[in-house]
Amino acid sequence: MKRSLSGILAALLITSNAYAADLMPAEPIAEAPPEVAVTEATGWYLRGDVGYGFNDLRGAKYFQGSNASEADFDRADLDDAWTAGVGVGYQVNSYLRTDLTLDYLGKSDFHGSTNGGGSDFGACQVTCSSTDLSSMTAWSLMANAYVDLGTYGYVTPYVGAGIGGTYVKWKDLSNTSCDTSGSGNGCDDTVIHGGQGGWRFSYGLMAGASIDVTCNVKADVGYRFLHVGSGDMFGYNENGGPGRDKGFNVHEARVGARYMFGGCQTASYEPAPEIPLQQPVYK
């Protein structure tokens, strides 16, 4: 009888354990993290820059009039000047962008002089030296392309190049010739030569870095080398001229900003499909 009761108890214990195991719910499967749809920063932008240009005039020439020969100025210097510019561009992808810019080079004073023999009339009858004064301004219209070299924190270094044209406008040139022989003859009257203007071929090379200020505003610090070709400088008057410059280079330090349209768009997320929890199985 005891053996029968023991067997019945053992059978009941095994049955209850098996039933409890069947009632235990299955462990839920962890959901996968949502997938992020990475999108490149693209779109239109506006830009503005200010800077300072260090001008390097490559020289100037003039016709001597009576003998119809062209001679170099013995001195031809162009002062430095401030610059400003605006532009509109398009960010093609994370590494390439292009823009069209219009830049202004402020008034740059010209200081020149020539030395030569005297003439049969006036103060300079033995030897003479001239003082030549003028100034110029310039507008540059350039099409540019840039390569962004990767983003490091908030900073994106870049290099670029541009091609276009520059309208150079020279003011009237005043020419005053004075005797340098020591005879005390003094100076001739100042002669005014009309200034010239015109479009010239130009190209530029750029390097710098963009700094993220907000999601749609980027500060820009950079350098631009601008080459402007040769052209007319002043006209003929009083047996002298016309003259032309040999072109000039501008080494420009610039700071500015770019406003990105649509730069604050948030990244889109694609949630993972829902996986239902496994229901308990009863046996």
Coordinates of C-alpha atoms in Angstrom, one line a residue:
M1 CA 0.0 0.0 0.0
K2 CA 2.8 2.4 0.9
R3 CA 4.5 1.6 -2.4
S4 CA 1.3 2.4 -4.3
L5 CA 0.9 5.8 -2.5
S6 CA 4.6 6.7 -3.2
G7 CA 4.1 5.9 -6.9
I8 CA 1.0 8.0 -7.1
L9 CA 2.7 11.0 -5.5
A10 CA 5.7 10.7 -7.8
A11 CA 3.5 10.6 -10.8
L12 CA 1.5 13.7 -9.6
L13 CA 4.8 15.6 -9.0
I14 CA 6.1 14.8 -12.5
T15 CA 2.8 15.8 -14.1
S16 CA 2.6 19.2 -12.2
N17 CA 6.2 20.1 -13.1
A18 CA 5.5 19.4 -16.8
Y19 CA 2.3 21.5 -16.7
A20 CA 4.2 24.4 -15.0
A21 CA 6.8 24.3 -17.7
D22 CA 4.1 24.4 -20.4
L23 CA 2.6 27.5 -18.7
M24 CA 5.9 29.5 -18.6
P25 CA 5.9 32.2 -21.3
A26 CA 8.6 32.2 -23.9
E27 CA 11.3 34.9 -23.6
P28 CA 10.5 37.9 -25.9
I29 CA 12.8 38.6 -28.8
A30 CA 14.6 41.9 -28.5
E31 CA 13.7 44.4 -31.2
A32 CA 16.5 45.5 -33.6
P33 CA 17.4 49.2 -33.3
P34 CA 15.8 51.5 -35.9
E35 CA 17.7 51.9 -39.2
V36 CA 19.0 55.4 -39.9
A37 CA 18.6 56.7 -43.5
V38 CA 21.8 58.7 -44.0
T39 CA 21.3 61.6 -46.5
E40 CA 24.0 63.8 -47.9
A41 CA 23.9 67.6 -47.3
T42 CA 22.9 69.1 -50.6
G43 CA 21.1 72.3 -51.8
W44 CA 21.4 76.0 -52.6
Y45 CA 23.2 78.5 -50.5
L46 CA 24.0 82.2 -50.4
R47 CA 27.4 83.6 -49.4
G48 CA 29.0 86.8 -48.4
D49 CA 32.6 87.8 -47.8
V50 CA 34.8 90.7 -46.7
G51 CA 38.6 90.8 -46.8
Y52 CA 41.8 92.6 -47.5
G53 CA 43.7 92.4 -50.8
F54 CA 47.5 92.6 -51.1
N55 CA 48.0 93.9 -54.6
D56 CA 51.0 93.0 -56.8
L57 CA 51.1 95.1 -60.0
R58 CA 53.2 93.3 -62.6
G59 CA 54.4 96.5 -64.1
A60 CA 53.2 99.3 -66.5
K61 CA 54.3 100.6 -70.0
Y62 CA 53.7 103.8 -71.9
F63 CA 54.4 105.2 -75.4
Q64 CA 56.9 108.0 -75.4
G65 CA 55.1 109.9 -78.1
S66 CA 57.7 111.6 -80.3
N67 CA 59.7 108.4 -81.0
A68 CA 56.7 106.1 -80.9
S69 CA 58.6 103.6 -78.7
E70 CA 57.2 101.8 -75.6
A71 CA 59.0 102.1 -72.3
D72 CA 58.5 100.7 -68.9
F73 CA 57.7 102.8 -65.9
D74 CA 60.8 102.9 -63.6
R75 CA 58.5 102.6 -60.7
A76 CA 54.9 101.2 -60.7
D77 CA 53.4 100.4 -57.4
L78 CA 49.7 99.6 -56.5
D79 CA 48.5 100.0 -52.9
D80 CA 46.5 97.4 -51.1
A81 CA 42.8 97.7 -50.6
W82 CA 39.7 96.1 -49.0
T83 CA 37.5 93.7 -50.8
A84 CA 33.8 92.5 -50.5
G85 CA 31.8 89.9 -52.3
V86 CA 28.5 88.1 -52.6
G87 CA 27.5 84.8 -54.4
V88 CA 25.0 82.0 -54.9
G89 CA 26.0 78.4 -55.0
Y90 CA 24.9 74.8 -54.8
Q91 CA 26.2 72.0 -52.6
V92 CA 26.3 69.0 -55.0
N93 CA 27.2 66.4 -52.3
S94 CA 29.3 66.2 -49.2
Y95 CA 32.5 66.8 -51.1
L96 CA 31.7 69.1 -54.1
R97 CA 30.1 72.5 -54.3
T98 CA 30.0 75.3 -56.9
D99 CA 29.1 79.0 -56.8
L100 CA 29.0 82.2 -58.9
T101 CA 30.5 85.2 -57.1
L102 CA 30.7 88.9 -57.7
D103 CA 33.6 90.6 -55.8
Y104 CA 34.7 94.2 -55.5
L105 CA 38.2 95.5 -55.1
G106 CA 38.2 98.9 -53.5
K107 CA 40.2 102.0 -54.5
S108 CA 43.9 101.1 -55.0
D109 CA 46.2 104.0 -55.4
F110 CA 48.9 103.9 -58.1
H111 CA 52.3 105.5 -57.7
G112 CA 54.7 105.6 -60.7
S113 CA 57.7 107.5 -62.1
T114 CA 59.9 107.6 -65.1
N115 CA 63.4 109.0 -65.7
G116 CA 64.8 110.3 -69.0
G117 CA 66.6 113.0 -70.9
G118 CA 65.5 116.6 -71.4
S119 CA 63.6 118.3 -74.2
D120 CA 64.0 121.5 -76.1
F121 CA 61.4 123.3 -74.1
G122 CA 60.0 123.4 -70.6
A123 CA 61.7 122.8 -67.3
C124 CA 63.2 119.4 -68.2
Q125 CA 65.9 120.4 -70.7
V126 CA 68.7 118.2 -69.4
T127 CA 67.4 115.3 -67.3
C128 CA 64.0 114.8 -65.8
S129 CA 61.9 112.6 -63.5
S130 CA 58.1 112.3 -63.5
T131 CA 55.6 111.6 -60.8
D132 CA 52.6 109.7 -62.0
L133 CA 49.5 109.3 -59.8
S134 CA 46.3 107.4 -60.4
S135 CA 44.0 104.8 -58.9
M136 CA 41.9 101.9 -59.9
T137 CA 38.9 99.8 -58.8
A138 CA 37.8 96.4 -60.1
W139 CA 34.8 94.1 -60.2
S140 CA 35.3 90.3 -60.6
L141 CA 32.7 87.9 -61.8
M142 CA 33.8 84.3 -61.2
A143 CA 32.5 80.7 -61.6
N144 CA 34.0 78.6 -58.9
A145 CA 34.2 74.9 -57.8
Y146 CA 35.4 73.6 -54.4
V147 CA 36.3 70.2 -53.0
D148 CA 35.6 69.7 -49.3
L149 CA 38.3 67.6 -47.7
G150 CA 36.2 65.9 -45.0
T151 CA 34.7 67.2 -41.8
Y152 CA 36.6 67.1 -38.6
G153 CA 34.3 68.0 -35.7
Y154 CA 32.9 71.4 -36.8
V155 CA 35.6 72.2 -39.3
T156 CA 35.7 71.3 -43.0
P157 CA 38.9 72.3 -44.9
Y158 CA 38.6 72.9 -48.7
V159 CA 40.4 73.8 -51.9
G160 CA 39.0 75.5 -55.0
A161 CA 39.5 77.2 -58.3
G162 CA 37.6 79.7 -60.4
I163 CA 37.6 81.3 -63.8
G164 CA 35.9 84.4 -65.1
G165 CA 36.5 88.1 -65.9
T166 CA 37.4 91.3 -64.1
Y167 CA 36.3 94.8 -65.1
V168 CA 39.2 97.2 -64.2
K169 CA 38.6 100.9 -64.2
W170 CA 41.5 103.3 -64.0
K171 CA 41.0 106.9 -62.9
D172 CA 42.8 109.8 -64.8
L173 CA 46.6 109.7 -64.5
S174 CA 48.3 112.9 -63.5
N175 CA 51.9 113.3 -64.9
T176 CA 54.3 115.9 -63.5
S177 CA 57.8 116.1 -64.9
C178 CA 60.5 117.9 -62.9
D179 CA 64.1 118.8 -63.7
T180 CA 66.7 116.7 -61.9
S181 CA 69.9 118.2 -63.2
G182 CA 70.2 120.7 -60.4
S183 CA 69.8 123.7 -62.6
G184 CA 66.8 124.8 -60.6
N185 CA 64.4 124.8 -63.6
G186 CA 61.6 123.4 -61.5
C187 CA 58.7 121.3 -62.9
D188 CA 56.5 121.4 -66.0
D189 CA 52.8 121.8 -65.7
T190 CA 50.9 118.7 -64.7
V191 CA 49.4 116.7 -67.7
I192 CA 46.2 114.7 -67.2
H193 CA 45.8 111.5 -69.2
G194 CA 42.3 110.1 -69.3
G195 CA 41.8 106.8 -67.4
Q196 CA 40.8 103.6 -69.3
G197 CA 38.6 100.6 -68.4
G198 CA 37.7 97.2 -69.7
W199 CA 37.1 93.5 -69.0
R200 CA 40.0 91.2 -68.6
F201 CA 40.5 87.4 -68.2
S202 CA 40.9 86.3 -64.6
Y203 CA 41.4 83.1 -62.7
G204 CA 41.5 82.3 -59.0
L205 CA 42.8 79.6 -56.6
M206 CA 41.3 79.2 -53.1
A207 CA 42.0 77.4 -49.8
G208 CA 40.4 77.7 -46.4
A209 CA 38.0 76.1 -43.9
S210 CA 34.3 76.1 -43.2
I211 CA 33.1 76.1 -39.6
D212 CA 29.6 74.9 -38.6
V213 CA 27.9 77.7 -36.6
T214 CA 24.3 76.3 -36.8
C215 CA 22.6 73.6 -38.9
N216 CA 22.3 76.1 -41.8
V217 CA 25.0 78.7 -41.2
K218 CA 28.7 78.1 -41.9
A219 CA 31.5 80.6 -41.2
D220 CA 34.2 80.7 -43.8
V221 CA 37.9 81.7 -43.3
G222 CA 40.1 81.5 -46.4
Y223 CA 42.7 82.7 -48.8
R224 CA 42.3 83.5 -52.5
F225 CA 44.9 84.2 -55.2
L226 CA 43.3 86.2 -58.0
H227 CA 45.2 86.8 -61.3
V228 CA 43.9 89.6 -63.6
G229 CA 45.3 90.0 -67.1
S230 CA 46.9 93.0 -68.7
G231 CA 44.9 95.9 -70.2
D232 CA 44.6 99.6 -71.1
M233 CA 45.5 102.1 -68.3
F234 CA 45.5 105.7 -69.7
G235 CA 45.2 107.6 -72.9
Y236 CA 47.4 110.0 -75.0
N237 CA 48.0 113.6 -74.1
E238 CA 50.8 116.2 -74.6
N239 CA 53.1 114.0 -76.6
G240 CA 52.9 111.1 -74.2
G241 CA 50.9 107.9 -73.9
P242 CA 48.8 105.9 -74.1
G243 CA 49.8 103.4 -71.4
R244 CA 48.8 100.0 -70.2
D245 CA 49.5 97.8 -67.2
K246 CA 50.8 94.3 -67.4
G247 CA 48.2 92.8 -65.1
F248 CA 48.2 92.3 -61.4
N249 CA 47.8 89.6 -58.7
V250 CA 45.7 90.0 -55.6
H251 CA 46.5 87.9 -52.5
E252 CA 43.3 88.1 -50.5
A253 CA 42.6 87.1 -46.9
R254 CA 38.8 86.7 -46.4
V255 CA 36.2 85.9 -43.8
G256 CA 32.5 85.3 -44.6
A257 CA 29.5 83.1 -44.1
R258 CA 27.3 80.8 -46.1
Y259 CA 23.5 80.3 -45.5
M260 CA 22.3 76.8 -46.5
F261 CA 18.7 76.5 -47.5
G262 CA 17.2 73.4 -46.0
G263 CA 20.3 72.7 -43.9
C264 CA 18.2 72.0 -40.7
Q265 CA 16.3 69.0 -42.1
T266 CA 16.3 66.2 -39.5
A267 CA 17.5 62.7 -40.5
S268 CA 14.7 60.3 -41.3
Y269 CA 14.3 57.0 -39.5
E270 CA 12.7 53.7 -40.8
P271 CA 11.4 51.6 -37.8
A272 CA 12.0 47.9 -37.9
P273 CA 9.0 45.7 -38.5
E274 CA 7.1 44.7 -35.3
I275 CA 7.8 41.1 -34.1
P276 CA 4.8 39.7 -32.1
L277 CA 5.6 38.0 -28.8
Q278 CA 5.3 34.2 -28.8
Q279 CA 2.2 33.1 -26.9
P280 CA 2.4 30.4 -24.3
V281 CA 1.7 26.9 -25.5
Y282 CA -0.5 24.6 -23.5
K283 CA -0.1 20.9 -23.7

